[in-house]
Coordinates of C-alpha atoms in Angstrom, one line a residue:
X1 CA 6.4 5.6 3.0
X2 CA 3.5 5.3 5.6
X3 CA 1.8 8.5 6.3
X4 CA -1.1 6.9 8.8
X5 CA -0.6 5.4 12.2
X6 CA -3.2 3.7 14.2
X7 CA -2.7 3.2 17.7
X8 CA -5.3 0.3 18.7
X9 CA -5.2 -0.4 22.4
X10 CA -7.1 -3.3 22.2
X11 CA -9.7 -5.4 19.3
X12 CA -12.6 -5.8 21.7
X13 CA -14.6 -2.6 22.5
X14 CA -15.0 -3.5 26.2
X15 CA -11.2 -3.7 26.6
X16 CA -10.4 -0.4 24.4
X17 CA -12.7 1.6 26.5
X18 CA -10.8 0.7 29.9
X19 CA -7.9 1.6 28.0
X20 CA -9.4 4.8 26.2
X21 CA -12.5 5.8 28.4
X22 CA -12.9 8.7 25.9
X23 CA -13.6 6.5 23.1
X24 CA -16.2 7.6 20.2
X25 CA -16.0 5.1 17.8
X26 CA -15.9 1.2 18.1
X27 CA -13.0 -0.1 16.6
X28 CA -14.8 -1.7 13.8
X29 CA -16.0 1.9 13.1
X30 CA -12.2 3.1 12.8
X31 CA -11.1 0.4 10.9
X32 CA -13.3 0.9 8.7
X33 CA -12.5 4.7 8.3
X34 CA -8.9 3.4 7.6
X35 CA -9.7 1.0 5.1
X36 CA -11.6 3.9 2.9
X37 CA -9.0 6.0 3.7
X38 CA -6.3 3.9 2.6
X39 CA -7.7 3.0 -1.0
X40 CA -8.4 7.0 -1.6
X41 CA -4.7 7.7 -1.2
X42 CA -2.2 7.2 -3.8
X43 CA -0.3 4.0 -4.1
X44 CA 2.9 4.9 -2.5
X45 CA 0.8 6.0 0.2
X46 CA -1.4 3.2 1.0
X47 CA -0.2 1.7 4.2
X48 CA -1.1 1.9 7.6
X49 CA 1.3 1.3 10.8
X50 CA -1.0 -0.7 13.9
X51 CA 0.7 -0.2 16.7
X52 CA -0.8 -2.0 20.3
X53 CA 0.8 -2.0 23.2
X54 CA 1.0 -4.7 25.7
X55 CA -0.5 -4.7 29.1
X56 CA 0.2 -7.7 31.1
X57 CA -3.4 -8.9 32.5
X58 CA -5.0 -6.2 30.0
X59 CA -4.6 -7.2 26.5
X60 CA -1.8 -9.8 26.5
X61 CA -4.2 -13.2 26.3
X62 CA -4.3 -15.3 23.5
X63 CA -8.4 -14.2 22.6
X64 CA -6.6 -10.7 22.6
X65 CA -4.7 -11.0 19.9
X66 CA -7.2 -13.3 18.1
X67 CA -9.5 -10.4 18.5
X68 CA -6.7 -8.0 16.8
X69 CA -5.7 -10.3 14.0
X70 CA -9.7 -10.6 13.0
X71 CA -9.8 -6.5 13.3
X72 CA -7.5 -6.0 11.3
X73 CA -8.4 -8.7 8.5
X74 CA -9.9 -6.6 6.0
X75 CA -6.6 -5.2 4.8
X76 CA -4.6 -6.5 2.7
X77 CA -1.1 -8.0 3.6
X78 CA 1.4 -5.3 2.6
X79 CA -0.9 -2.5 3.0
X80 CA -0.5 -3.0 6.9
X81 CA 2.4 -3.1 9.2
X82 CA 1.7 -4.0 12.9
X83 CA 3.9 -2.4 15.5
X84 CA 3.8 -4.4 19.3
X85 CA 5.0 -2.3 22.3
X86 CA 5.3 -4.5 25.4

């Protein structure tokens, strides 16, 4: 079972806050929080859900999901499942 969901937008800052203009945190800053979070939990609970959607023109290039794949690199393989919306 997953019992966190992250919904990232975007891995560059400067294309998260166009997105999310209310931002607080950078997005290394919440994947980081995840990551901690994630190895606190109990086993059966240490997964996360990534979910991103899709803007054409926005986030859709190939740096953009170079930029995602190296966010979300410090978690391990099956501790992370990554949902795209287009």
């Amino acid at each position: 079972p997953c019992r966190l969901a992250w919904s990232i937008h975007a891995g560059k800052d400067s294309v998260r806050k166009q997105l999310v203009p209310s931002a607080r945190y950078t997005v290394e800053q919440l994947r980081d929080a995840f990551v901690e979070s994630i190895h606190r939990r109990p086993a059966r609970y240490q997964q996360l859900i990534c979910e991103v959607v899709l803007l054409d023109g926005v986030n859709t290039a190939p740096e953009d999901a170079a930029a995602v794949a190296d966010l979300l690199s410090p978690f391990e393989r099956d501790l992370i499942l990554i949902n795209l919306i287009p």
